[in-house]
Amino acid sequence: MNRAVRRRPALVTALALLGALTVTSCTGGPVPKAEAGAAKVTDPASRADLKPFYGQRLKWTDCATDGYECARLTVPLDYTRPDDGRTFVLPVARAAATGPAKRIGSLVYNPGGPGAGGVSSLEEGMDESFGAAVRARFDIVSFDLRGVGGSVPALTCEPAEGEEEEAEEETTEGNEEGASGSVAPLYPRTEADRRAAVEGARIAAEDCAKHSGPILRHVGTEDAARDLDVLRAALGDRELTYLGWSYGTSLGTSYAEQFPRRVRAMVLDGAIDPSLDWSQRVISQSAGFRRSVDDYAEQCAEIAGDGCPGRTPGEIRALIERLYQRAEREPLPVAEDSTYAEYGGMDATAVLDAVSMAMYTPEDQWEGLSEALREADRGDATKLAALGDEDADEESGPEDGTETGEAEGEEEGAAEDEAPGVPADNEGAALTAVNCLDVPHPRGIRPYWDALAPADKAAGVYGTAGVTAELTCRDWPSGDRRPHRVNAEGVPPVLVVGTTGDPSTPYEEAVSLAEQFPEGMLLTYEGLGHTAYGRGGACVTAKVDAYLVKGERVAPGATC
């Protein structure tokens, strides 16, 4: 499970081959014919039932945040039946190029997740993560993926108010019948703990199916990549210039496989290797978090100074382990106004999540983590609980519109399908939905229990908790994707950026992904934290910007 969300550095943060295509006049120009051996398929833009979508031109209006423009893009809910009237309407936002006289086109980015809102990230200042040379030559554009954020319809797995009371009663009854207690272990060893983990995962999947069932099969990365091509056309760009952080690398990889000859330039920062199966992904990411927590213990003093929660790396590791063990016995106390108060405090999974999330940007988070760990060890986990909370800003829908030709009238129909009570931030539901749909998971229970011991050996409790988190996907709709090496014949050189101390998308996956792309390039950032562009200094910025603006290749072995 990839929990990464890449936002601007100052904020706390966390895959069907279509071959070469030929573009019709509405998308700006021709694309070379497929080479020998490439799949020969019809260009989606030339299909009569997709022309209303590919013929859109975005109508830009001012966003709620000064300095940005917003619009809406209509895409089919089901690309196999695009003319059945069911659609997603997706918010789009842009920051105009600062040097319009030398503008190249649009640069579309995805901030990560899966489930991070592209529009909200841009309005929060994500364009500032791009170098000045890129901001001058490109409109910086992002959008909310299907089902995410301001998408209509949007995903939700949360029960309505009346349903919440019913769910609480069912949970109480279940505990009275002898289910494992309210504290979830990081390594479920007993039959009671495993039954409780399976039941919790089943209920979570049922809640999502109940509230978002009609769209669950349509929020995968392959469909999102097709939306990205519709957006490219609606922006009036002949080819796509793209940057994806974290999960955005999966979106970019899928686009490159489906539309290789429509790529102008592509940067994939914080790479996800599409050749890994579900258990390999768990071990890879969990081992990354474990290494990062070790890095925190070893290098805390260099970043957090005297505020570190121990005098030696050994003392810091012991304190974190002590908190995990305490929280497995009884939730750690928090203040009454804490998010975790209604749960009786922070259980071990919540503590592990808070520690893990603090590994994303050490320069911003390690000092606060150190103070929170000290206070939690003294008996008050309120500050630690706050580290695990997402910013819950109230979001209002962009004041925008779309000129869509025949698709214009479909927005109203889509709005009728919107689930009532969708939260402003539905990132958690989207993260689960996309991960479960994209990566095949076993239906039987035995493979999960068999994966616990290898995960424990590779990553300790970070690994075993990761395996347990995947249980929800047992009862999820399955997509058609399978683990595979990249097949993107005809794509121009793609730049993959990897951070040696990345907790969420380990450096080894960046090395692998760069090797899988034809003429793939790897830029190594020797540092800590999640992803590099926008937070890795002038060296990373200069090399990425030179590639995006001028097409300059990065030399083999390039390191910053």
XYZ file of C-alpha atoms in Angstrom:
560
model
C 0.000 0.000 0.000
C 1.426 3.337 -0.992
C 0.420 5.997 1.465
C 2.600 8.750 0.118
C 1.147 12.161 -0.519
C 3.519 14.681 -2.037
C 2.693 18.296 -1.333
C 4.840 21.409 -1.295
C 7.900 21.037 0.988
C 6.562 23.162 3.829
C 3.576 20.876 4.356
C 3.357 17.521 6.114
C 2.888 14.838 3.492
C 2.983 10.354 2.366
C -0.607 0.200 -13.919
C -2.585 -2.492 -20.558
C -0.635 -1.597 -23.453
C -2.334 0.312 -26.299
C 0.709 0.872 -28.529
C 1.335 3.756 -30.902
C -1.620 5.928 -31.818
C -2.798 8.329 -34.499
C -4.393 11.586 -33.350
C -7.362 13.244 -35.014
C -7.604 16.954 -35.642
C -9.265 17.701 -32.297
C -6.112 16.726 -30.362
C -3.679 18.863 -32.242
C -1.798 16.711 -34.748
C -0.574 13.304 -35.907
C 1.459 10.790 -33.977
C 3.861 8.419 -35.777
C 2.493 5.035 -36.764
C 3.210 2.005 -34.636
C 6.531 0.292 -35.152
C 6.765 -3.403 -35.910
C 5.746 -5.484 -32.913
C 3.720 -2.735 -31.251
C 0.045 -3.311 -30.583
C -2.205 -1.869 -33.293
C -5.316 -0.312 -31.805
C -7.699 2.448 -32.650
C -6.758 5.869 -31.342
C -9.350 6.697 -28.672
C -9.653 10.230 -30.009
C -10.853 8.889 -33.357
C -13.678 6.862 -31.831
C -17.035 8.488 -32.426
C -18.200 7.709 -28.910
C -15.156 9.478 -27.381
C -15.088 12.548 -29.620
C -17.378 14.563 -27.312
C -14.807 14.114 -24.543
C -11.705 14.683 -26.665
C -13.372 17.716 -28.232
C -13.669 19.590 -24.938
C -12.096 22.963 -24.419
C -11.740 24.047 -20.833
C -13.501 27.196 -19.698
C -11.260 28.880 -17.159
C -12.540 31.089 -14.334
C -10.891 32.399 -11.177
C -10.409 29.847 -8.411
C -11.338 30.599 -4.829
C -7.612 31.231 -4.248
C -6.177 34.310 -5.916
C -3.648 33.666 -8.662
C -5.119 30.392 -9.916
C -7.689 29.498 -12.574
C -10.148 26.621 -12.352
C -12.195 24.565 -14.819
C -13.971 21.217 -15.075
C -13.268 18.222 -17.304
C -15.899 15.615 -18.196
C -14.740 12.022 -18.771
C -16.674 8.762 -19.210
C -17.200 6.650 -16.129
C -16.634 3.486 -18.209
C -14.329 3.792 -21.226
C -15.774 0.587 -22.688
C -19.197 2.275 -22.774
C -18.470 6.000 -22.954
C -21.818 6.918 -24.529
C -24.053 5.483 -21.795
C -24.415 8.892 -20.119
C -22.464 8.067 -16.972
C -19.518 10.395 -16.337
C -17.046 11.793 -13.894
C -16.685 15.571 -13.772
C -13.176 16.416 -12.592
C -11.949 19.741 -11.175
C -8.854 21.181 -12.897
C -6.657 24.091 -11.820
C -3.696 25.934 -13.302
C -1.098 28.533 -12.474
C -0.358 30.428 -15.675
C 3.212 30.521 -17.032
C 5.124 33.489 -15.652
C 6.845 34.040 -19.019
C 3.938 33.769 -21.480
C 5.986 35.045 -24.437
C 8.143 31.910 -24.255
C 5.444 29.512 -23.092
C 5.937 25.885 -24.249
C 2.588 24.528 -23.093
C 1.100 22.922 -19.998
C 2.884 20.789 -17.420
C 0.462 18.453 -15.668
C 1.459 17.012 -12.294
C 0.038 14.558 -9.779
C 0.954 15.148 -6.099
C 0.689 11.522 -4.961
C -1.591 9.447 -2.792
C -3.392 7.806 -4.426
C -6.109 10.163 -3.355
C -4.369 13.509 -2.980
C -6.356 16.356 -4.480
C -4.512 17.969 -7.352
C -6.579 21.141 -7.263
C -6.201 21.715 -3.522
C -2.455 21.023 -3.699
C -2.018 23.648 -6.415
C -4.082 26.225 -4.545
C -1.924 25.510 -1.487
C 1.105 26.616 -3.511
C 2.425 23.445 -5.115
C 3.563 25.469 -8.130
C 6.263 26.869 -5.848
C 7.873 23.410 -5.816
C 8.741 23.856 -9.499
C 11.873 25.667 -10.584
C 11.642 29.208 -11.918
C 12.621 28.058 -15.428
C 9.706 25.603 -15.511
C 7.188 28.057 -14.078
C 8.196 30.591 -16.722
C 7.710 28.228 -19.674
C 4.718 26.140 -18.604
C 1.252 26.555 -17.179
C 1.379 24.351 -14.068
C -1.779 22.212 -14.128
C -3.274 19.560 -11.856
C -6.648 17.878 -11.440
C -8.576 15.721 -9.003
C -8.552 12.121 -10.191
C -11.823 10.246 -10.764
C -13.470 9.639 -7.416
C -11.056 11.916 -5.574
C -11.660 15.240 -3.830
C -14.010 17.414 -5.852
C -14.725 14.716 -8.456
C -18.422 14.135 -9.158
C -19.222 11.445 -8.213
C -16.687 10.975 -5.420
C -15.680 8.016 -3.304
C -16.828 7.654 0.273
C -16.628 4.753 2.687
C -18.017 6.633 5.667
C -21.450 5.761 7.057
C -24.071 8.452 7.430
C -24.917 9.719 10.925
C -27.662 7.172 11.572
C -25.492 4.360 10.247
C -22.635 5.360 12.571
C -24.747 4.605 15.657
C -25.758 1.240 14.186
C -22.128 0.401 13.417
C -21.093 1.263 16.986
C -23.773 -1.060 18.370
C -22.604 -3.892 16.090
C -19.001 -3.362 17.183
C -19.991 -3.480 20.862
C -21.946 -6.678 20.320
C -18.992 -8.200 18.482
C -16.645 -7.448 21.367
C -19.097 -8.926 23.850
C -19.069 -12.131 21.795
C -15.358 -12.548 22.403
C -13.657 -10.797 19.524
C -10.211 -9.452 20.224
C -10.277 -6.316 22.373
C -10.228 -2.751 21.192
C -6.427 -2.608 20.933
C -5.134 -3.918 17.610
C -1.753 -5.721 17.653
C 0.889 -4.879 15.065
C 1.577 -8.587 14.565
C -1.654 -10.634 14.859
C -0.395 -13.972 16.164
C -3.403 -15.473 17.954
C -6.507 -16.801 16.242
C -8.600 -14.202 18.071
C -6.411 -11.349 16.825
C -6.528 -12.687 13.268
C -10.299 -13.125 13.340
C -10.646 -9.545 14.543
C -8.331 -8.273 11.779
C -10.275 -10.158 9.109
C -13.610 -8.933 10.436
C -12.447 -5.342 10.587
C -11.193 -5.534 6.997
C -14.481 -7.113 5.851
C -16.537 -4.359 7.443
C -14.336 -1.685 5.883
C -14.775 -3.219 2.423
C -18.528 -3.550 2.912
C -18.809 0.099 3.921
C -17.057 1.181 0.713
C -19.200 -1.123 -1.430
C -22.354 0.166 0.259
C -21.595 3.847 -0.265
C -19.525 3.828 -3.484
C -20.302 0.483 -5.118
C -21.276 1.785 -8.583
C -17.929 3.492 -9.109
C -15.472 1.187 -7.306
C -14.502 -0.664 -10.516
C -13.883 2.596 -12.351
C -11.323 4.434 -10.203
C -8.185 2.501 -11.166
C -4.970 3.980 -12.519
C -5.496 2.808 -16.114
C -8.725 4.789 -16.379
C -7.134 7.759 -14.631
C -4.338 7.703 -17.230
C -6.957 7.818 -19.994
C -8.489 10.823 -18.262
C -5.040 12.386 -18.335
C -4.985 12.050 -22.122
C -8.421 13.657 -22.400
C -7.079 16.491 -20.254
C -4.035 16.864 -22.517
C -6.349 17.278 -25.493
C -8.617 19.711 -23.636
C -5.571 21.812 -22.764
C -4.760 22.019 -26.478
C -1.403 20.265 -26.114
C -0.126 17.997 -28.880
C 2.038 16.069 -26.421
C 2.036 15.659 -22.649
C 4.624 17.143 -20.324
C 4.155 15.475 -16.933
C 5.636 15.212 -13.465
C 4.408 12.678 -10.935
C 5.414 12.354 -7.320
C 5.035 9.016 -5.511
C 1.692 7.460 -6.665
C 1.932 9.942 -9.536
C 4.747 7.742 -10.885
C 2.223 4.903 -11.289
C -0.127 7.249 -13.133
C 2.708 8.429 -15.378
C 3.903 4.878 -16.056
C 0.402 3.805 -17.075
C 0.077 6.825 -19.370
C 3.445 6.060 -20.989
C 2.339 2.462 -21.618
C -1.001 3.443 -23.137
C 0.100 6.581 -25.001
C 3.897 6.295 -25.462
C 4.074 8.567 -28.504
C 2.086 11.321 -26.886
C 4.747 11.905 -24.215
C 6.881 15.012 -24.664
C 8.716 14.752 -21.326
C 7.995 12.798 -18.145
C 9.532 12.981 -14.665
C 8.704 10.247 -12.150
C 9.909 11.148 -8.649
C 9.573 8.625 -5.804
C 9.058 5.620 -8.057
C 6.716 2.665 -7.680
C 7.857 -0.520 -9.451
C 4.894 -2.049 -11.381
C 6.572 -5.473 -11.495
C 6.071 -6.107 -7.749
C 3.107 -8.141 -6.492
C 1.118 -7.157 -3.412
C 3.358 -8.858 -0.847
C 6.563 -7.613 -2.487
C 5.157 -4.087 -2.398
C 4.380 -4.413 1.312
C 7.890 -5.607 2.111
C 9.543 -2.968 -0.071
C 7.667 -0.047 1.450
C 7.679 -1.372 5.007
C 11.436 -1.948 4.885
C 11.764 1.628 3.666
C 9.920 2.949 6.700
C 11.935 0.778 9.046
C 15.202 2.089 7.569
C 13.935 5.646 7.853
C 13.089 5.241 11.532
C 16.616 3.890 12.015
C 17.895 6.961 10.150
C 15.889 9.121 12.541
C 17.484 7.442 15.533
C 20.980 7.768 14.041
C 20.695 11.307 12.675
C 18.138 12.951 14.953
C 20.710 15.193 16.615
C 21.801 16.617 13.237
C 18.272 17.850 12.471
C 16.410 18.143 15.793
C 19.406 19.057 17.948
C 19.004 18.791 21.705
C 15.298 18.041 21.338
C 15.887 14.363 20.484
C 13.993 11.948 22.772
C 17.163 10.066 23.691
C 20.868 10.685 24.129
C 21.885 7.838 21.805
C 20.345 6.064 18.793
C 19.798 3.055 21.033
C 17.789 5.082 23.529
C 15.603 6.535 20.760
C 14.905 3.097 19.265
C 14.079 1.726 22.716
C 11.638 4.573 23.397
C 9.755 4.005 20.129
C 9.590 0.274 20.763
C 8.387 0.927 24.305
C 5.534 3.073 22.995
C 4.486 0.382 20.514
C 4.397 -2.218 23.287
C 2.439 0.034 25.650
C -0.079 0.918 22.963
C -0.642 -2.770 22.220
C -1.614 -3.320 25.852
C -3.720 -0.181 26.230
C -4.277 2.939 24.091
C -1.972 5.828 24.937
C -3.843 8.673 26.683
C -4.702 11.836 24.732
C -6.486 15.085 25.540
C -10.280 15.237 25.296
C -10.161 17.405 22.171
C -7.847 14.998 20.305
C -9.130 13.128 17.263
C -8.260 9.880 19.037
C -10.155 10.667 22.227
C -13.321 8.959 20.982
C -11.284 5.765 20.517
C -9.896 5.873 24.018
C -6.467 7.032 22.868
C -3.840 5.925 20.355
C -3.543 2.199 19.715
C -0.318 0.685 18.372
C -1.336 1.085 14.729
C -2.040 4.786 15.259
C 1.331 5.274 16.937
C 3.129 3.464 14.121
C 1.289 5.557 11.521
C 2.245 8.795 13.250
C 5.917 7.811 13.471
C 5.928 6.625 9.847
C 4.306 9.785 8.499
C 6.937 11.885 10.252
C 9.605 10.264 8.047
C 8.378 12.053 4.902
C 10.063 15.419 5.441
C 12.665 15.193 8.228
C 13.577 18.859 7.893
C 9.999 19.824 8.814
C 8.882 16.955 11.033
C 11.639 15.428 13.110
C 11.768 18.214 15.667
C 8.029 17.959 16.317
C 8.200 14.162 16.360
C 10.941 14.266 18.973
C 8.906 16.436 21.318
C 5.786 14.305 20.734
C 7.662 11.075 21.504
C 9.076 12.501 24.741
C 5.644 13.567 25.954
C 4.028 10.278 24.919
C 6.657 8.401 26.909
C 5.703 10.545 29.900
C 2.046 9.602 29.488
C 0.510 12.195 27.148
C 0.235 11.211 23.452
C -1.757 14.284 22.394
C 1.049 15.809 20.332
C 1.857 12.433 18.801
C -1.800 12.063 17.829
C -1.712 15.491 16.193
C 1.206 14.367 13.992
C -1.003 11.659 12.507
C -3.884 13.997 11.730
C -4.343 15.315 8.206
C -5.100 19.013 7.829
C -8.892 19.107 7.600
C -9.367 22.320 5.684
C -12.888 22.908 4.487
C -12.877 22.842 0.719
C -15.438 24.539 -1.463
C -15.882 23.440 -5.053
C -14.069 25.508 -7.662
C -16.164 28.115 -9.349
C -15.581 26.875 -12.837
C -17.206 25.387 -15.911
C -16.526 23.443 -19.073
C -17.278 23.849 -22.736
C -17.720 20.261 -23.741
C -19.592 20.057 -26.996
C -21.856 17.024 -26.766
C -20.405 16.136 -23.368
C -21.592 19.401 -21.867
C -24.951 18.077 -20.805
C -23.463 15.082 -19.038
C -22.304 17.054 -16.003
C -25.824 17.343 -14.674
C -26.314 13.585 -14.947
C -23.090 12.954 -13.102
C -24.085 15.230 -10.261
C -27.192 13.123 -9.672
C -24.926 10.160 -8.902
C -22.942 12.010 -6.269
C -23.110 10.219 -2.946
C -24.570 12.397 -0.193
C -22.275 13.212 2.669
C -18.992 12.761 0.793
C -16.293 14.304 3.017
C -14.263 17.223 1.707
C -11.160 15.033 2.083
C -11.825 11.461 0.930
C -8.173 10.558 0.532
C -8.380 7.482 2.763
C -11.207 5.937 0.758
C -9.461 6.734 -2.530
C -6.163 5.307 -1.327
C -7.789 1.980 -0.471
C -9.933 1.906 -3.613
C -7.091 2.536 -6.058
C -4.555 0.283 -4.366
C -6.977 -2.637 -4.102
C -8.197 -2.262 -7.686
C -4.734 -1.796 -9.211
C -2.917 -4.681 -7.523
C -4.424 -8.212 -7.482
C -4.845 -9.633 -3.993
C -5.551 -13.215 -2.857
C -9.161 -14.041 -1.998
C -8.177 -16.718 0.500
C -6.811 -15.816 3.930
C -3.817 -18.172 4.104
C -1.484 -16.080 1.818
C -1.783 -13.137 4.200
C -0.830 -15.153 7.260
C 2.000 -16.791 5.266
C 3.288 -13.302 4.424
C 3.557 -12.216 8.052
C 6.808 -14.007 8.916
C 8.739 -12.770 5.832
C 7.421 -9.265 6.440
C 8.460 -9.418 10.075
C 11.963 -10.567 9.106
C 12.341 -7.820 6.507
C 10.718 -4.903 8.311
C 9.546 -5.863 11.802
C 6.217 -4.416 12.921
C 6.203 -2.063 9.933
C 5.994 -5.164 7.733
C 3.416 -7.104 9.725
C 1.169 -4.057 10.098
C 1.526 -3.541 6.332
C 0.349 -7.082 5.605
C -2.650 -6.729 7.914
C -3.602 -3.456 6.207
C -3.892 -5.331 2.890
C -6.680 -7.578 4.213
C -9.340 -5.092 3.075
C -8.416 -5.877 -0.535
C -9.583 -9.513 -0.164
C -13.188 -8.385 -0.537
C -12.554 -5.676 -3.133
C -13.457 -5.664 -6.849
C -10.479 -6.846 -8.908
C -9.091 -4.995 -11.888
C -7.403 -6.494 -14.947
C -3.913 -5.310 -14.144
C -1.164 -7.728 -13.179
C 2.386 -7.111 -11.971
C 4.514 -6.525 -15.066
C 7.608 -4.816 -16.354
C 7.038 -1.563 -18.199
C 6.035 -1.964 -21.854
C 6.173 1.479 -23.421
C 7.823 1.044 -26.799
C 8.264 4.371 -28.569
C 8.224 6.557 -25.454
C 10.966 9.227 -25.345
C 13.557 9.128 -22.530
C 11.796 9.240 -19.155
C 13.542 10.721 -16.115
C 13.168 8.772 -12.855
C 14.276 10.464 -9.629
C 15.134 8.376 -6.584
C 16.008 9.416 -3.028
C 18.409 7.083 -1.232
C 16.659 7.536 2.135
C 13.065 7.571 0.868
C 10.764 5.867 3.410
C 7.682 5.299 1.256
C 9.064 4.650 -2.237
C 12.445 3.014 -1.631
C 15.370 3.945 -3.857
C 15.640 0.388 -5.219
C 12.275 0.811 -6.939
C 13.516 3.951 -8.711
C 16.560 2.043 -9.976
C 14.301 -0.753 -11.242
C 11.771 1.552 -12.906
C 14.454 3.533 -14.742
C 15.900 0.271 -16.086
C 12.474 -0.843 -17.343
C 11.858 2.234 -19.504
C 13.423 2.357 -22.980
C 16.257 4.867 -22.586
C 15.161 5.472 -19.002
C 17.323 7.860 -17.006
C 17.964 7.818 -13.249
C 18.788 10.847 -11.125
C 19.880 9.920 -7.605
C 19.348 12.276 -4.691
C 21.470 11.312 -1.709
C 19.287 12.385 1.170
C 16.476 11.588 3.573
C 12.733 11.968 3.161
C 10.148 11.280 0.511
C 10.870 12.412 -3.080
C 13.425 14.993 -4.188
C 12.173 17.601 -6.691
C 11.042 20.672 -4.786
C 12.911 19.714 -1.614
C 16.255 18.257 -2.737
C 18.089 21.494 -3.442
C 19.406 23.378 -6.445
C 21.174 20.400 -8.043
C 17.957 18.365 -8.396
C 16.003 21.406 -9.565
C 18.556 22.334 -12.213
C 18.742 18.850 -13.745
C 14.978 18.264 -13.742
C 14.251 21.737 -15.125
C 16.825 21.365 -17.915
C 15.158 18.103 -18.951
C 11.626 19.488 -18.805
C 12.396 22.739 -20.630
C 15.176 21.791 -23.052
C 15.002 18.008 -23.171
C 18.538 17.714 -21.777
C 19.364 14.152 -20.810
C 20.715 13.225 -17.407
C 24.036 11.413 -17.595
C 24.310 7.820 -16.317
C 25.184 7.829 -12.631
C 23.998 11.417 -12.112
C 23.819 12.177 -8.397
C 22.856 15.203 -6.311
